[in-house]
JSON list of C-alpha atoms in Angstrom, two decimals:
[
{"chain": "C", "resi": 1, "resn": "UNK", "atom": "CA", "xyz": [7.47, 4.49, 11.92]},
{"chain": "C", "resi": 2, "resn": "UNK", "atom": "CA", "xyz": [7.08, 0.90, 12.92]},
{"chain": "C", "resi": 3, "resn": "UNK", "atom": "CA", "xyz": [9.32, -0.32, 9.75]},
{"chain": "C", "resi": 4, "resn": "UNK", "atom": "CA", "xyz": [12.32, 2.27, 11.11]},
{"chain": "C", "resi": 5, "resn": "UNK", "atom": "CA", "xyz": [11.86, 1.59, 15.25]},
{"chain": "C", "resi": 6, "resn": "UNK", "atom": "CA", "xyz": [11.42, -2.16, 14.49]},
{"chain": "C", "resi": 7, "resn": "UNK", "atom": "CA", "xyz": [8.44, -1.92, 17.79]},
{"chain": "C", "resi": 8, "resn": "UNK", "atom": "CA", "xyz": [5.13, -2.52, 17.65]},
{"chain": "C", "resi": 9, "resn": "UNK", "atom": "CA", "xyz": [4.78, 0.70, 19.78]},
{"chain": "C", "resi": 10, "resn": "UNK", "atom": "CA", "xyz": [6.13, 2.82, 17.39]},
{"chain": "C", "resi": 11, "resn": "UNK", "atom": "CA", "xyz": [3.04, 2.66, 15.19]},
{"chain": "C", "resi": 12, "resn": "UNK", "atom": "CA", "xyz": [1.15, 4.74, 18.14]},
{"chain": "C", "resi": 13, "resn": "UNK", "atom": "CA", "xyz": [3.69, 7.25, 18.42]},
{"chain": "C", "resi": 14, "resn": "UNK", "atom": "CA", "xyz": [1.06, 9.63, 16.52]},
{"chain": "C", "resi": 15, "resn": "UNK", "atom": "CA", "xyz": [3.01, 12.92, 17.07]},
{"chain": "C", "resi": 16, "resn": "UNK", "atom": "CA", "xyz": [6.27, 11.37, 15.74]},
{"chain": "C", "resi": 17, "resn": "UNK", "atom": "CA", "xyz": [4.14, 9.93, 12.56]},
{"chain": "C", "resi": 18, "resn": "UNK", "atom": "CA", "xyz": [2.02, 13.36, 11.92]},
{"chain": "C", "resi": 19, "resn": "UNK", "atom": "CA", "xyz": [5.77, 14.58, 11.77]},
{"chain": "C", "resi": 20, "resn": "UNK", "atom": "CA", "xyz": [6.98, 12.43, 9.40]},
{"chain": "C", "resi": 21, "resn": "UNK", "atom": "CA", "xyz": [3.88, 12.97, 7.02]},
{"chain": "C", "resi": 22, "resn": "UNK", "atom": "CA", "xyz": [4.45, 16.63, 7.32]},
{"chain": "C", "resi": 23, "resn": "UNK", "atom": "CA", "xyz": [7.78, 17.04, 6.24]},
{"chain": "C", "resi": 24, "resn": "UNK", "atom": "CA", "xyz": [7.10, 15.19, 3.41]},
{"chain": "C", "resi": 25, "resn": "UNK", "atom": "CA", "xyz": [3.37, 15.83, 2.69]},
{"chain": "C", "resi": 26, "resn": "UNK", "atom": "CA", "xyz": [4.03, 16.50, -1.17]},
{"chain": "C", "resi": 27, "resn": "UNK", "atom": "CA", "xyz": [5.35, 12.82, -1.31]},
{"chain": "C", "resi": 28, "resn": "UNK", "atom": "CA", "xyz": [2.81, 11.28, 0.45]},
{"chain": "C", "resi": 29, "resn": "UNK", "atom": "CA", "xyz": [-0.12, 13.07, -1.78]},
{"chain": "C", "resi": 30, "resn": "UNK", "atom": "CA", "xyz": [1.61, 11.83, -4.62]},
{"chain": "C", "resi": 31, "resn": "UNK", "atom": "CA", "xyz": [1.91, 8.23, -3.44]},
{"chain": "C", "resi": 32, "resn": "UNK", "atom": "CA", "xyz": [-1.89, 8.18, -2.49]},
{"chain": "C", "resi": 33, "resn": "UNK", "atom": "CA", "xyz": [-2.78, 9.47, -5.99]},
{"chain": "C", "resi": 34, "resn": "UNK", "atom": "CA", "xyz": [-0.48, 7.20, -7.75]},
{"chain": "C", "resi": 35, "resn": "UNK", "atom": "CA", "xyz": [-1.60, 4.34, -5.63]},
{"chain": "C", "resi": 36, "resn": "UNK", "atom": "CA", "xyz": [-5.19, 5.71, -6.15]},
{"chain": "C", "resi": 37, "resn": "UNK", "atom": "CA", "xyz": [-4.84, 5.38, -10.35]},
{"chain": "C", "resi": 38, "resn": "UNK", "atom": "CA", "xyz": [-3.26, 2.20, -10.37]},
{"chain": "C", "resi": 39, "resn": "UNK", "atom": "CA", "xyz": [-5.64, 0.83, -8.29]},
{"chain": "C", "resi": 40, "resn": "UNK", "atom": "CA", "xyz": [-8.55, 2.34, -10.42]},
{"chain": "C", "resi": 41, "resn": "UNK", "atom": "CA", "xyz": [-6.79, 1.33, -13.25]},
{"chain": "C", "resi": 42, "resn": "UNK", "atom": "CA", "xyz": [-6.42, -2.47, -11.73]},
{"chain": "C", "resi": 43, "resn": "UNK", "atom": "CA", "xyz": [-9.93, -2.63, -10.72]},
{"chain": "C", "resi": 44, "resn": "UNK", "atom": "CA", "xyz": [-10.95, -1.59, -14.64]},
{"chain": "C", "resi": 45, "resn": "UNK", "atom": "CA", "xyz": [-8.84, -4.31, -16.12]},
{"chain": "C", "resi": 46, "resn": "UNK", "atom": "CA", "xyz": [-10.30, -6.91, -13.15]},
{"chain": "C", "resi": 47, "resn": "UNK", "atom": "CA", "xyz": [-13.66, -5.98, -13.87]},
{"chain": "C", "resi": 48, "resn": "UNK", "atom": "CA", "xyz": [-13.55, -6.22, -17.42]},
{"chain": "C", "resi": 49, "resn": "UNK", "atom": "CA", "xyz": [-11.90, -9.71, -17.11]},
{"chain": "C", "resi": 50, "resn": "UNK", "atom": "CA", "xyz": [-14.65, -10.92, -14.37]},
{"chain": "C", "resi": 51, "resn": "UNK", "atom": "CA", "xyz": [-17.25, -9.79, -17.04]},
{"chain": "C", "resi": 52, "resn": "UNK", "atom": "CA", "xyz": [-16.05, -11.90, -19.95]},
{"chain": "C", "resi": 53, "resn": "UNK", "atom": "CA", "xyz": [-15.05, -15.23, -17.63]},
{"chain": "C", "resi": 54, "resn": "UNK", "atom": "CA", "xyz": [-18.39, -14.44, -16.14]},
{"chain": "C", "resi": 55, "resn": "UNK", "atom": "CA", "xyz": [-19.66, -16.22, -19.58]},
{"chain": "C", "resi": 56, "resn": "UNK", "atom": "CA", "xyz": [-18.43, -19.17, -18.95]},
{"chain": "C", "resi": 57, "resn": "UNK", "atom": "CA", "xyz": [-20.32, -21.06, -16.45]},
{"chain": "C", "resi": 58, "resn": "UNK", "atom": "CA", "xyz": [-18.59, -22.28, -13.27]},
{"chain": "C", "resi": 59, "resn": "UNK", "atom": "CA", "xyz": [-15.23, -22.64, -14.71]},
{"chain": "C", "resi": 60, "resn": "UNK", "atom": "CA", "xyz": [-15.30, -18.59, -15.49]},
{"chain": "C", "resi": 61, "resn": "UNK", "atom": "CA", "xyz": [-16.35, -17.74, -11.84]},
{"chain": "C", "resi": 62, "resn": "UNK", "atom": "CA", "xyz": [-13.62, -19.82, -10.32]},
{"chain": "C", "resi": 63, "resn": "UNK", "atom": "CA", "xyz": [-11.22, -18.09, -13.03]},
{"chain": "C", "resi": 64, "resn": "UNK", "atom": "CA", "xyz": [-12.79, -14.70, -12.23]},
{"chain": "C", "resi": 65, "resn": "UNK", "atom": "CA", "xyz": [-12.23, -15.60, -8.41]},
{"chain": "C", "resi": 66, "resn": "UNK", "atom": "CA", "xyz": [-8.57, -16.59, -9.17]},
{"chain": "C", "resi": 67, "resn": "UNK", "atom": "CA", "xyz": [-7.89, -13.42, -10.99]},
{"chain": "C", "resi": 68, "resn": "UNK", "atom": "CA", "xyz": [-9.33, -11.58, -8.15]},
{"chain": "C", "resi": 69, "resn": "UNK", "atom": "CA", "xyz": [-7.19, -13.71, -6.32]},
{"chain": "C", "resi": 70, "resn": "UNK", "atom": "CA", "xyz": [-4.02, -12.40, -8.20]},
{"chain": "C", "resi": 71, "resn": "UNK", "atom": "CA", "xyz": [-4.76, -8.62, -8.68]},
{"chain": "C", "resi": 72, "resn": "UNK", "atom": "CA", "xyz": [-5.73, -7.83, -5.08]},
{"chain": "C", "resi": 73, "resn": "UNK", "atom": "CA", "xyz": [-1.87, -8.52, -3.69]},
{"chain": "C", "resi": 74, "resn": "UNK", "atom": "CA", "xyz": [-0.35, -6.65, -6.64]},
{"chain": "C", "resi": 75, "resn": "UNK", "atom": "CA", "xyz": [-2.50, -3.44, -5.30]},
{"chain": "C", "resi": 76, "resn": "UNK", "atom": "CA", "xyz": [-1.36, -4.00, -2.30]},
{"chain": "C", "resi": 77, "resn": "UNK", "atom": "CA", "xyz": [2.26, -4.34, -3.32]},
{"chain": "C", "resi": 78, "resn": "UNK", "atom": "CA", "xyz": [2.02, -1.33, -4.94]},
{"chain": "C", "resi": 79, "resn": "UNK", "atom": "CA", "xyz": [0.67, 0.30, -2.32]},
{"chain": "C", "resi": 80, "resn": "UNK", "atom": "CA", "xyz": [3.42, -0.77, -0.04]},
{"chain": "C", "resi": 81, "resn": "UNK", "atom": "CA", "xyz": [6.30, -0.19, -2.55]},
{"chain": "C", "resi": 82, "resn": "UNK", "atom": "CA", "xyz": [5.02, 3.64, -2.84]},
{"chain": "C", "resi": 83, "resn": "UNK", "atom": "CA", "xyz": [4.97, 4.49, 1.09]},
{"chain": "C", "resi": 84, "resn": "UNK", "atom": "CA", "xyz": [7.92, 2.80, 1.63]},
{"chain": "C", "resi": 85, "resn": "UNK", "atom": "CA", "xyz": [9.68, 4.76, -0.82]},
{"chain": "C", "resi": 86, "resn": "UNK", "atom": "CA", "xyz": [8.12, 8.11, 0.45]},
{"chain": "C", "resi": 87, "resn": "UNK", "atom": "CA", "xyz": [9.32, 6.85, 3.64]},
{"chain": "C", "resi": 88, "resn": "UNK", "atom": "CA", "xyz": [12.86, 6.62, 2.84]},
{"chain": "C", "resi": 89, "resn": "UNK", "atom": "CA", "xyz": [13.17, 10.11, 1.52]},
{"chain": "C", "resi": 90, "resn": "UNK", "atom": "CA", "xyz": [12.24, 11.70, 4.45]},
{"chain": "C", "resi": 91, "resn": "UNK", "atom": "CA", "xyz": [15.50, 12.96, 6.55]},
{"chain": "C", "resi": 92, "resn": "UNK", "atom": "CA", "xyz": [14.30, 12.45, 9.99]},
{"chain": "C", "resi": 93, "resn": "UNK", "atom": "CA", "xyz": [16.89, 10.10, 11.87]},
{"chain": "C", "resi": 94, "resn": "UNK", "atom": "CA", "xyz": [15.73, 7.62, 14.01]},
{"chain": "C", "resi": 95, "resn": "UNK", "atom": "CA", "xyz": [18.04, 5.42, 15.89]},
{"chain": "C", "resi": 96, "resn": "UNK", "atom": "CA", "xyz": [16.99, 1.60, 15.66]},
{"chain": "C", "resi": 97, "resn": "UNK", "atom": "CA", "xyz": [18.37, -0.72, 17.97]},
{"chain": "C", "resi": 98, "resn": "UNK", "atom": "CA", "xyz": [19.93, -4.01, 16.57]},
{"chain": "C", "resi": 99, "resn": "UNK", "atom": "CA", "xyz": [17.45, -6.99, 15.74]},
{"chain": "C", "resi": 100, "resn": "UNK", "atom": "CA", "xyz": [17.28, -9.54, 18.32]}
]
């Protein structure tokens, strides 16, 4: 709700929001389990790595910390590319006034 009103209000406009998530709750329970796997999956594949640069004193920690470092925005990425697509499909119109 915030992305379409472009106000910092709009994120508190519950009613509106609950709304939005329950015209298109189907979409939304996919993007959470989606978003859920790949994040499982993520944290697999970063763990594993961690272990094995764990072997390597102090130069594997600070790799292990820089690959921590690189997976944690990709999950969040994700995250944000899946909700904003379940966003868009709703058909709910909301006027937006112009940027300023």
């Amino acid at each position: 709700n915030y992305a379409r009103r472009r106000t910092f209000a709009a994120a508190f406009y519950l009613r509106e929001i609950f709304h939005l998530v329950g015209e298109n709750l189907g979409g939304y329970v996919l993007a959470w389990l989606a978003y859920f796997v790949f994040a499982l999956v993520a944290a697999a594949v970063l763990g594993l790595v961690s272990t094995i640069l764990g072997w390597i004193p102090c130069v594997g920690w600070l790799l292990s910390l820089a690959a921590t470092a690189l997976v944690t925005p990709l999950v969040l990425v994700v995250y944000a590319h899946l909700f904003g697509q379940v966003g868009g499909e709703t058909s709910v119109v909301v006027e937006v006034p112009p940027a300023t």
